Amino acid sequence: ADTARLYTMFTAPPEATLEWNDAAVEGSFRFLRRVWNFGVAQADAQSVEIAGQSFGKAAQALRREVHTVLRQIDYDYQRMQYNTVVSGAMKLLNAVEGFKPDGSPGDAAALREGFGILLRCLYPATPHLTHQLWQALGYDKAMGDLLDAPWPVVDVGALTQDEVELMLQVNGKLRGKLLVPAEASKDEIEKLALACDDFVKFAEGAPAKRVIVVPGRLVNVVI
């Protein structure tokens, strides 16, 4: 039942016609099987509250991705764009599956929060599977039955970044990546770019004639 619901919501928006496709249905089933298997693997994980936790870089990155996707899912639900809601849920699953916790309480809390958000976002589409996992993993003890649980709220604080990754180009060709403080000025970014190993390697001693900074995206050094 959940597979059929997910398929119809993901394949076409409500106002469009839909042709049944066995291969696409199988894809919806495989996704739900991944959700189930991941949840079962978390069965022995202890409940850890988000409040008061200290998060490492990996946990911060996970929470930033989860809450960024949640913001889009929330918007898509409001405009009844259910196919992109499901694609957002797939991004959430990819995020929690790809996260490698180090055993710290912060990592455990971030992972548990992310999966709990995924279950709540999927619940309107796949109520049976999500309800079962919600109870099996003990979320109901903290937030009540899934039917009555509060809708997840985007944590604006989780969206902030201490560092920003920029593409590094030399003469317009991608040569690496550059991590800079989120609040770094244009002059500071230029200095970091000229001092980084990737630029030094490809410049081969040639002086920089010009440095072009596109905020939040890239640095291009012309030599």
Coordinates of N, CA and C in Angstrom, one line a residue:
A1 N 0.8 -1.2 0.0 CA 0.0 0.0 0.0 C 0.9 1.3 0.0
D2 N 1.9 1.2 0.8 CA 2.8 2.4 0.9 C 3.5 2.6 -0.4
T3 N 3.9 1.5 -1.1 CA 4.6 1.6 -2.4 C 3.7 2.2 -3.4
A4 N 2.5 1.8 -3.4 CA 1.5 2.4 -4.4 C 1.3 3.9 -4.2
R5 N 1.2 4.2 -2.9 CA 1.0 5.7 -2.6 C 2.2 6.5 -3.0
L6 N 3.4 6.0 -2.6 CA 4.6 6.7 -3.0 C 4.8 6.9 -4.5
Y7 N 4.5 5.8 -5.2 CA 4.6 5.8 -6.6 C 3.7 6.9 -7.3
T8 N 2.5 6.9 -6.9 CA 1.5 7.9 -7.5 C 1.9 9.3 -7.1
M9 N 2.4 9.5 -5.9 CA 2.8 10.9 -5.5 C 4.1 11.3 -6.2
F10 N 5.0 10.4 -6.4 CA 6.3 10.8 -6.9 C 6.3 10.9 -8.4
T11 N 5.5 10.1 -9.1 CA 5.6 10.0 -10.6 C 5.0 11.2 -11.3
A12 N 4.0 11.8 -10.7 CA 3.3 13.0 -11.4 C 2.7 13.9 -10.4
P13 N 2.6 15.2 -10.6 CA 1.8 16.1 -9.8 C 0.3 15.7 -9.8
P14 N -0.4 16.2 -8.8 CA -1.8 15.7 -8.6 C -2.7 16.1 -9.9
E15 N -2.4 17.1 -10.6 CA -3.3 17.6 -11.7 C -3.0 16.8 -13.0
A16 N -1.9 16.0 -13.0 CA -1.5 15.3 -14.2 C -2.0 13.9 -14.2
T17 N -2.1 13.3 -15.4 CA -2.5 11.9 -15.6 C -1.3 11.1 -15.3
L18 N -1.5 9.8 -15.0 CA -0.4 8.9 -14.6 C -0.6 7.6 -15.3
E19 N 0.4 7.1 -15.9 CA 0.4 5.7 -16.5 C 1.2 4.8 -15.6
W20 N 0.6 3.6 -15.3 CA 1.3 2.7 -14.4 C 2.5 2.1 -15.1
N21 N 3.6 2.1 -14.4 CA 4.9 1.6 -14.9 C 5.5 0.7 -13.9
D22 N 5.6 -0.6 -14.2 CA 6.1 -1.6 -13.3 C 7.6 -1.3 -12.8
A23 N 8.4 -0.8 -13.7 CA 9.8 -0.5 -13.3 C 9.8 0.6 -12.3
A24 N 9.0 1.7 -12.5 CA 9.0 2.8 -11.6 C 8.4 2.4 -10.3
V25 N 7.4 1.5 -10.3 CA 6.9 1.0 -9.0 C 8.0 0.3 -8.2
E26 N 8.8 -0.5 -8.9 CA 9.9 -1.3 -8.3 C 10.9 -0.3 -7.7
G27 N 11.1 0.9 -8.3 CA 12.0 1.9 -7.8 C 11.5 2.4 -6.5
S28 N 10.2 2.7 -6.4 CA 9.5 3.2 -5.2 C 9.7 2.2 -4.1
F29 N 9.5 0.9 -4.4 CA 9.6 -0.2 -3.4 C 11.1 -0.3 -2.9
R30 N 12.0 -0.2 -3.8 CA 13.4 -0.2 -3.4 C 13.8 0.9 -2.4
F31 N 13.2 2.1 -2.7 CA 13.5 3.2 -1.8 C 12.9 3.0 -0.4
L32 N 11.7 2.5 -0.4 CA 11.1 2.2 1.0 C 11.8 1.1 1.7
R33 N 12.3 0.1 0.9 CA 13.1 -0.9 1.6 C 14.4 -0.4 2.2
R34 N 15.0 0.6 1.5 CA 16.2 1.3 2.1 C 15.8 2.0 3.4
V35 N 14.7 2.7 3.4 CA 14.2 3.4 4.6 C 14.1 2.4 5.7
W36 N 13.4 1.3 5.4 CA 13.1 0.2 6.4 C 14.4 -0.4 6.9
N37 N 15.3 -0.7 6.0 CA 16.6 -1.3 6.4 C 17.4 -0.4 7.3
F38 N 17.4 0.9 6.9 CA 18.2 1.8 7.7 C 17.6 2.0 9.1
G39 N 16.3 2.0 9.2 CA 15.6 2.1 10.5 C 15.9 0.9 11.3
V40 N 15.8 -0.3 10.8 CA 16.1 -1.5 11.5 C 17.5 -1.5 12.1
A41 N 18.5 -0.9 11.3 CA 19.9 -0.9 11.7 C 20.1 0.1 12.9
Q42 N 19.1 1.0 13.0 CA 19.2 2.0 14.2 C 18.4 1.5 15.4
A43 N 18.0 0.3 15.4 CA 17.1 -0.2 16.5 C 17.7 -0.1 17.8
D44 N 19.0 -0.3 17.9 CA 19.7 -0.4 19.2 C 20.3 1.0 19.6
A45 N 20.1 2.0 18.7 CA 20.6 3.3 19.0 C 19.8 4.0 20.2
Q46 N 20.5 4.6 21.1 CA 19.9 5.3 22.2 C 19.4 6.6 21.8
S47 N 18.3 7.0 22.5 CA 17.7 8.3 22.2 C 18.5 9.4 22.8
V48 N 18.9 10.4 22.0 CA 19.8 11.5 22.4 C 19.1 12.8 22.0
E49 N 19.0 13.7 22.9 CA 18.3 15.0 22.6 C 19.3 15.9 21.9
I50 N 18.7 16.7 21.0 CA 19.5 17.7 20.3 C 19.9 18.8 21.2
A51 N 19.0 19.2 22.0 CA 19.3 20.4 22.9 C 20.5 20.2 23.7
G52 N 21.4 21.2 23.7 CA 22.6 21.2 24.5 C 23.7 20.4 24.0
Q53 N 23.6 19.9 22.8 CA 24.7 19.0 22.2 C 25.7 19.9 21.6
S54 N 26.9 19.4 21.6 CA 28.1 20.0 20.8 C 28.3 19.1 19.6
F55 N 28.3 19.8 18.4 CA 28.4 19.1 17.1 C 29.7 19.3 16.5
G56 N 30.3 18.2 16.0 CA 31.5 18.3 15.2 C 31.2 18.7 13.8
K57 N 32.2 18.8 12.9 CA 32.0 19.3 11.6 C 31.1 18.4 10.8
A58 N 31.2 17.1 10.9 CA 30.4 16.2 10.2 C 28.9 16.3 10.6
A59 N 28.7 16.4 11.9 CA 27.3 16.5 12.4 C 26.7 17.8 12.0
Q60 N 27.5 18.9 12.0 CA 27.0 20.2 11.5 C 26.6 20.1 10.1
A61 N 27.5 19.4 9.3 CA 27.2 19.3 7.8 C 25.9 18.5 7.6
L62 N 25.7 17.4 8.4 CA 24.5 16.6 8.3 C 23.3 17.5 8.6
R63 N 23.3 18.2 9.7 CA 22.2 19.0 10.1 C 21.9 20.1 9.1
R64 N 22.9 20.7 8.6 CA 22.7 21.7 7.6 C 22.0 21.2 6.4
E65 N 22.4 20.0 5.9 CA 21.8 19.4 4.7 C 20.3 19.0 5.1
V66 N 20.1 18.4 6.2 CA 18.8 17.9 6.6 C 17.8 19.1 6.7
H67 N 18.2 20.2 7.3 CA 17.3 21.3 7.5 C 17.1 22.1 6.2
T68 N 18.1 22.1 5.3 CA 18.0 22.7 4.0 C 16.9 22.0 3.2
V69 N 17.0 20.7 3.2 CA 16.0 19.9 2.5 C 14.7 20.0 3.1
L70 N 14.6 20.0 4.4 CA 13.3 20.1 5.2 C 12.6 21.4 4.8
R71 N 13.4 22.5 4.6 CA 12.8 23.8 4.2 C 12.1 23.7 2.9
Q72 N 12.8 22.9 2.0 CA 12.2 22.8 0.6 C 11.0 21.9 0.7
I73 N 11.0 20.8 1.5 CA 9.9 19.8 1.6 C 8.7 20.5 2.2
D74 N 8.9 21.3 3.2 CA 7.8 22.1 3.8 C 7.1 23.0 2.8
Y75 N 7.9 23.7 2.0 CA 7.4 24.6 1.0 C 6.6 23.8 -0.1
D76 N 7.2 22.6 -0.5 CA 6.5 21.8 -1.5 C 5.2 21.2 -1.0
Y77 N 5.1 20.8 0.3 CA 3.9 20.4 0.8 C 2.8 21.5 0.7
Q78 N 3.2 22.7 1.1 CA 2.2 23.8 1.1 C 1.7 24.1 -0.3
R79 N 2.5 23.8 -1.3 CA 2.0 24.1 -2.7 C 1.6 22.8 -3.4
M80 N 1.5 21.7 -2.6 CA 1.0 20.4 -3.1 C 1.8 19.9 -4.2
Q81 N 3.1 20.1 -4.2 CA 4.0 19.6 -5.2 C 4.6 18.3 -4.6
Y82 N 3.8 17.2 -4.7 CA 4.2 16.0 -3.9 C 5.4 15.3 -4.6
N83 N 5.6 15.4 -5.9 CA 6.7 14.7 -6.5 C 8.0 15.2 -6.0
T84 N 8.1 16.5 -5.7 CA 9.4 17.0 -5.2 C 9.5 16.8 -3.7
V85 N 8.3 16.6 -3.0 CA 8.4 16.2 -1.6 C 9.1 14.8 -1.5
V86 N 8.7 13.9 -2.4 CA 9.3 12.6 -2.3 C 10.8 12.6 -2.7
S87 N 11.1 13.4 -3.7 CA 12.6 13.6 -4.1 C 13.3 14.2 -2.9
G88 N 12.7 15.1 -2.2 CA 13.4 15.6 -1.0 C 13.6 14.5 0.1
A89 N 12.6 13.7 0.2 CA 12.8 12.6 1.2 C 13.9 11.6 0.8
M90 N 14.1 11.5 -0.5 CA 15.2 10.6 -1.0 C 16.5 11.3 -0.7
K91 N 16.6 12.6 -0.8 CA 17.8 13.3 -0.4 C 18.1 13.2 1.1
L92 N 17.0 13.2 1.9 CA 17.2 13.0 3.4 C 17.8 11.6 3.6
L93 N 17.3 10.6 3.0 CA 17.8 9.3 3.2 C 19.2 9.2 2.8
N94 N 19.6 9.7 1.6 CA 21.0 9.7 1.2 C 21.9 10.4 2.3
A95 N 21.4 11.5 2.9 CA 22.2 12.2 3.8 C 22.4 11.3 5.1
V96 N 21.4 10.7 5.6 CA 21.6 9.9 6.9 C 22.3 8.6 6.6
E97 N 22.1 8.0 5.4 CA 22.8 6.8 5.0 C 24.3 7.1 4.9
G98 N 24.6 8.3 4.3 CA 26.0 8.6 4.1 C 26.8 9.1 5.3
F99 N 26.1 9.4 6.4 CA 26.7 9.9 7.6 C 27.4 8.8 8.4
K100 N 28.6 9.1 8.8 CA 29.4 8.1 9.6 C 29.6 8.6 11.0
P101 N 28.8 8.3 11.9 CA 28.9 8.8 13.3 C 30.2 8.3 13.9
D102 N 30.8 9.1 14.8 CA 32.0 8.7 15.4 C 31.8 8.2 16.9
G103 N 30.5 8.0 17.2 CA 30.2 7.5 18.6 C 29.9 8.6 19.6
S104 N 30.1 9.9 19.2 CA 29.9 11.0 20.1 C 28.4 11.2 20.3
P105 N 27.9 11.8 21.4 CA 26.5 12.1 21.6 C 26.0 13.1 20.5
G106 N 26.9 14.0 20.1 CA 26.4 15.0 19.1 C 26.1 14.3 17.8
D107 N 27.0 13.4 17.4 CA 26.7 12.6 16.1 C 25.5 11.8 16.2
A108 N 25.3 11.1 17.4 CA 24.1 10.3 17.5 C 22.9 11.1 17.5
A109 N 22.9 12.3 18.1 CA 21.7 13.2 18.2 C 21.4 13.7 16.8
A110 N 22.4 14.1 16.0 CA 22.2 14.6 14.7 C 21.6 13.5 13.8
L111 N 22.1 12.3 13.9 CA 21.6 11.2 13.0 C 20.1 10.9 13.4
R112 N 19.9 10.8 14.7 CA 18.5 10.5 15.1 C 17.5 11.6 14.7
E113 N 18.0 12.8 14.9 CA 17.1 13.9 14.5 C 16.8 13.8 13.0
G114 N 17.8 13.6 12.2 CA 17.6 13.5 10.7 C 16.7 12.4 10.3
F115 N 16.8 11.2 10.9 CA 15.9 10.2 10.5 C 14.5 10.4 11.0
G116 N 14.4 11.0 12.2 CA 13.0 11.4 12.7 C 12.3 12.4 11.8
I117 N 13.1 13.3 11.2 CA 12.5 14.3 10.3 C 12.1 13.6 9.0
L118 N 12.9 12.6 8.5 CA 12.6 11.9 7.3 C 11.3 11.1 7.5
L119 N 11.1 10.5 8.7 CA 9.9 9.7 8.9 C 8.7 10.6 8.9
R120 N 8.8 11.8 9.6 CA 7.6 12.7 9.6 C 7.3 13.3 8.2
C121 N 8.3 13.5 7.4 CA 8.1 14.0 6.1 C 7.5 13.0 5.2
L122 N 7.8 11.7 5.4 CA 7.3 10.6 4.6 C 5.9 10.2 5.0
Y123 N 5.5 10.5 6.3 CA 4.3 9.9 6.9 C 3.1 10.1 6.0
P124 N 2.8 11.3 5.5 CA 1.6 11.5 4.7 C 1.6 10.6 3.5
A125 N 2.7 10.3 2.9 CA 2.8 9.5 1.7 C 2.8 8.0 2.1
T126 N 3.5 7.6 3.1 CA 3.7 6.2 3.5 C 3.4 6.0 4.9
P127 N 2.2 6.0 5.4 CA 1.9 6.0 6.8 C 2.2 4.7 7.5
H128 N 2.1 3.6 6.8 CA 2.2 2.3 7.5 C 3.7 2.0 7.9
L129 N 4.6 2.1 7.0 CA 6.0 1.9 7.2 C 6.5 2.9 8.2
T130 N 6.2 4.1 8.0 CA 6.8 5.2 8.9 C 6.2 5.1 10.4
H131 N 5.0 4.7 10.5 CA 4.4 4.5 11.8 C 5.1 3.4 12.6
Q132 N 5.3 2.3 11.9 CA 6.0 1.2 12.5 C 7.4 1.5 13.0
L133 N 8.2 2.2 12.1 CA 9.5 2.6 12.5 C 9.5 3.6 13.6
W134 N 8.6 4.5 13.6 CA 8.5 5.6 14.6 C 8.3 4.9 16.0
Q135 N 7.5 3.9 16.1 CA 7.3 3.3 17.3 C 8.5 2.4 17.7
A136 N 9.0 1.6 16.7 CA 10.1 0.7 17.0 C 11.3 1.4 17.4
L137 N 11.6 2.6 17.0 CA 12.8 3.4 17.3 C 12.6 4.3 18.5
G138 N 11.4 4.3 19.1 CA 11.1 5.0 20.3 C 10.9 6.5 20.2
Y139 N 10.6 7.0 19.0 CA 10.3 8.4 18.8 C 9.0 8.8 19.5
D140 N 8.1 7.8 19.6 CA 6.8 8.1 20.2 C 6.9 8.4 21.7
K141 N 8.0 7.9 22.3 CA 8.2 8.2 23.7 C 8.5 9.7 24.0
A142 N 9.1 10.3 23.0 CA 9.5 11.7 23.1 C 8.5 12.7 22.5
M143 N 7.9 12.2 21.4 CA 7.0 13.2 20.7 C 5.6 12.7 20.5
G144 N 5.2 11.5 21.1 CA 3.9 11.0 20.9 C 3.7 10.2 19.6
D145 N 2.5 9.7 19.4 CA 2.2 8.9 18.2 C 2.5 9.7 17.0
L146 N 3.0 9.1 15.9 CA 3.4 9.8 14.7 C 2.2 10.6 14.1
L147 N 1.0 10.2 14.3 CA -0.1 10.9 13.8 C -0.3 12.3 14.5
D148 N 0.1 12.4 15.7 CA 0.0 13.6 16.5 C 1.3 14.3 16.7
A149 N 2.4 13.7 16.2 CA 3.7 14.4 16.4 C 3.8 15.7 15.7
P150 N 4.5 16.7 16.3 CA 4.6 18.0 15.7 C 5.4 17.9 14.4
W151 N 5.0 18.7 13.4 CA 5.7 18.8 12.2 C 7.1 19.4 12.4
P152 N 8.1 18.8 11.8 CA 9.5 19.3 12.0 C 9.6 20.7 11.6
V153 N 10.4 21.5 12.4 CA 10.6 22.9 12.2 C 12.0 23.1 11.8
V154 N 12.2 23.9 10.8 CA 13.6 24.2 10.3 C 14.4 24.9 11.4
D155 N 15.5 24.4 11.7 CA 16.4 25.1 12.7 C 17.3 26.0 11.9
V156 N 17.0 27.3 12.0 CA 17.8 28.3 11.2 C 19.3 28.3 11.7
G157 N 19.5 28.0 12.9 CA 20.9 27.9 13.4 C 21.7 26.8 12.7
A158 N 21.0 25.7 12.3 CA 21.7 24.6 11.7 C 22.1 25.0 10.2
L159 N 21.5 26.0 9.7 CA 21.8 26.4 8.3 C 23.1 27.3 8.2
T160 N 23.5 27.8 9.3 CA 24.7 28.7 9.3 C 26.0 27.9 9.1
Q161 N 26.9 28.5 8.4 CA 28.2 27.8 8.2 C 29.4 28.6 8.7
D162 N 30.3 27.9 9.3 CA 31.6 28.6 9.7 C 32.5 28.8 8.6
E163 N 32.5 27.8 7.7 CA 33.3 27.8 6.5 C 32.5 27.6 5.2
V164 N 33.1 28.1 4.1 CA 32.4 28.0 2.8 C 33.4 27.4 1.9
E165 N 33.0 26.4 1.1 CA 33.9 25.8 0.1 C 33.7 26.5 -1.3
L166 N 34.8 27.0 -1.8 CA 34.8 27.7 -3.1 C 35.5 26.8 -4.1
M167 N 35.1 26.9 -5.4 CA 35.9 26.3 -6.4 C 37.1 27.2 -6.7
L168 N 38.2 26.5 -6.9 CA 39.4 27.3 -7.2 C 39.8 27.1 -8.7
Q169 N 39.8 28.1 -9.5 CA 40.2 28.1 -10.9 C 41.5 28.8 -11.1
V170 N 42.3 28.3 -12.0 CA 43.5 29.0 -12.5 C 43.3 29.2 -14.0
N171 N 43.3 30.4 -14.4 CA 43.0 30.8 -15.8 C 41.7 30.2 -16.3
G172 N 40.7 30.1 -15.5 CA 39.4 29.7 -15.9 C 39.2 28.2 -15.8
K173 N 40.2 27.4 -15.5 CA 40.1 26.0 -15.4 C 40.1 25.5 -13.9
L174 N 39.2 24.6 -13.6 CA 39.1 24.1 -12.2 C 40.3 23.4 -11.8
R175 N 40.9 23.8 -10.7 CA 42.1 23.2 -10.2 C 42.1 22.7 -8.8
G176 N 40.9 22.9 -8.1 CA 40.8 22.4 -6.8 C 39.7 23.2 -6.0
K177 N 39.7 23.0 -4.7 CA 38.7 23.6 -3.9 C 39.4 24.4 -2.8
L178 N 38.7 25.4 -2.2 CA 39.3 26.3 -1.2 C 38.3 26.5 -0.1
L179 N 38.7 26.2 1.1 CA 37.8 26.4 2.3 C 38.2 27.8 2.9
V180 N 37.2 28.7 3.0 CA 37.4 30.0 3.6 C 36.4 30.2 4.7
P181 N 36.8 31.1 5.7 CA 35.8 31.5 6.7 C 34.5 32.1 6.1
A182 N 33.4 31.8 6.6 CA 32.1 32.3 6.0 C 32.1 33.8 5.9
E183 N 32.7 34.5 6.9 CA 32.7 35.9 6.9 C 33.9 36.6 6.3
A184 N 34.7 35.8 5.6 CA 36.0 36.3 5.0 C 35.7 37.4 4.0
S185 N 36.5 38.4 4.0 CA 36.4 39.5 3.0 C 37.0 39.1 1.7
K186 N 36.8 39.9 0.7 CA 37.3 39.6 -0.6 C 38.8 39.6 -0.6
D187 N 39.4 40.5 0.1 CA 40.9 40.5 0.3 C 41.4 39.3 1.0
E188 N 40.7 38.8 2.0 CA 41.1 37.6 2.7 C 41.0 36.4 1.9
I189 N 40.0 36.3 1.0 CA 39.8 35.2 0.1 C 40.9 35.2 -0.9
E190 N 41.3 36.3 -1.4 CA 42.4 36.4 -2.4 C 43.7 35.9 -1.8
K191 N 44.0 36.3 -0.6 CA 45.2 35.9 0.1 C 45.2 34.4 0.3
L192 N 44.1 33.8 0.7 CA 44.0 32.4 0.9 C 44.2 31.6 -0.4
A193 N 43.6 32.2 -1.4 CA 43.7 31.5 -2.7 C 45.1 31.5 -3.2
L194 N 45.8 32.6 -3.1 CA 47.2 32.7 -3.6 C 48.2 31.8 -2.8
A195 N 47.8 31.5 -1.5 CA 48.7 30.8 -0.6 C 48.4 29.3 -0.6
C196 N 47.3 28.9 -1.2 CA 46.9 27.5 -1.1 C 47.7 26.6 -2.0
D197 N 47.9 25.3 -1.7 CA 48.7 24.4 -2.4 C 48.3 24.2 -3.8
D198 N 47.0 24.1 -4.1 CA 46.6 23.9 -5.5 C 47.0 25.0 -6.4
F199 N 46.9 26.3 -5.9 CA 47.3 27.4 -6.8 C 48.8 27.4 -7.0
V200 N 49.6 27.2 -5.9 CA 51.0 27.1 -6.0 C 51.5 26.1 -7.0
K201 N 50.8 24.9 -6.9 CA 51.2 23.8 -7.8 C 51.0 24.1 -9.3
F202 N 49.9 24.7 -9.6 CA 49.6 24.9 -11.0 C 50.2 26.2 -11.5
A203 N 50.4 27.2 -10.7 CA 51.0 28.5 -11.1 C 52.5 28.3 -11.5
E204 N 53.2 27.3 -10.9 CA 54.6 27.1 -11.2 C 55.4 28.3 -11.1
G205 N 55.2 29.1 -10.1 CA 56.0 30.3 -9.9 C 55.5 31.6 -10.6
A206 N 54.6 31.4 -11.5 CA 54.1 32.6 -12.2 C 53.2 33.5 -11.3
P207 N 53.4 34.8 -11.4 CA 52.7 35.7 -10.5 C 51.2 35.9 -10.9
A208 N 50.4 36.2 -10.0 CA 49.0 36.4 -10.3 C 48.7 37.8 -10.9
K209 N 48.1 37.8 -12.0 CA 47.8 39.1 -12.6 C 46.5 39.7 -12.1
R210 N 45.6 38.8 -11.8 CA 44.2 39.2 -11.4 C 43.6 38.1 -10.6
V211 N 42.8 38.4 -9.6 CA 42.0 37.4 -8.8 C 40.6 37.8 -8.8
I212 N 39.7 37.0 -9.4 CA 38.3 37.2 -9.5 C 37.6 36.4 -8.4
V213 N 36.8 37.0 -7.5 CA 36.1 36.3 -6.5 C 34.6 36.4 -6.8
V214 N 34.0 35.3 -6.9 CA 32.5 35.2 -7.0 C 32.0 34.7 -5.7
P215 N 31.4 35.6 -4.9 CA 31.0 35.2 -3.5 C 30.2 34.0 -3.4
G216 N 30.6 33.0 -2.5 CA 29.9 31.8 -2.3 C 30.0 30.8 -3.4
R217 N 30.8 31.1 -4.5 CA 30.9 30.1 -5.6 C 32.4 29.7 -5.9
L218 N 33.2 30.8 -6.3 CA 34.5 30.4 -6.8 C 35.5 31.5 -6.7
V219 N 36.8 31.2 -6.9 CA 37.9 32.1 -7.0 C 38.6 31.7 -8.3
N220 N 38.8 32.7 -9.2 CA 39.6 32.5 -10.4 C 40.8 33.3 -10.4
V221 N 42.0 32.7 -10.5 CA 43.2 33.4 -10.5 C 43.8 33.4 -11.9
V222 N 44.0 34.6 -12.4 CA 44.6 34.7 -13.7 C 46.1 35.0 -13.6
I223 N 46.9 34.1 -14.3 CA 48.3 34.3 -14.3 C 48.9 34.5 -15.7

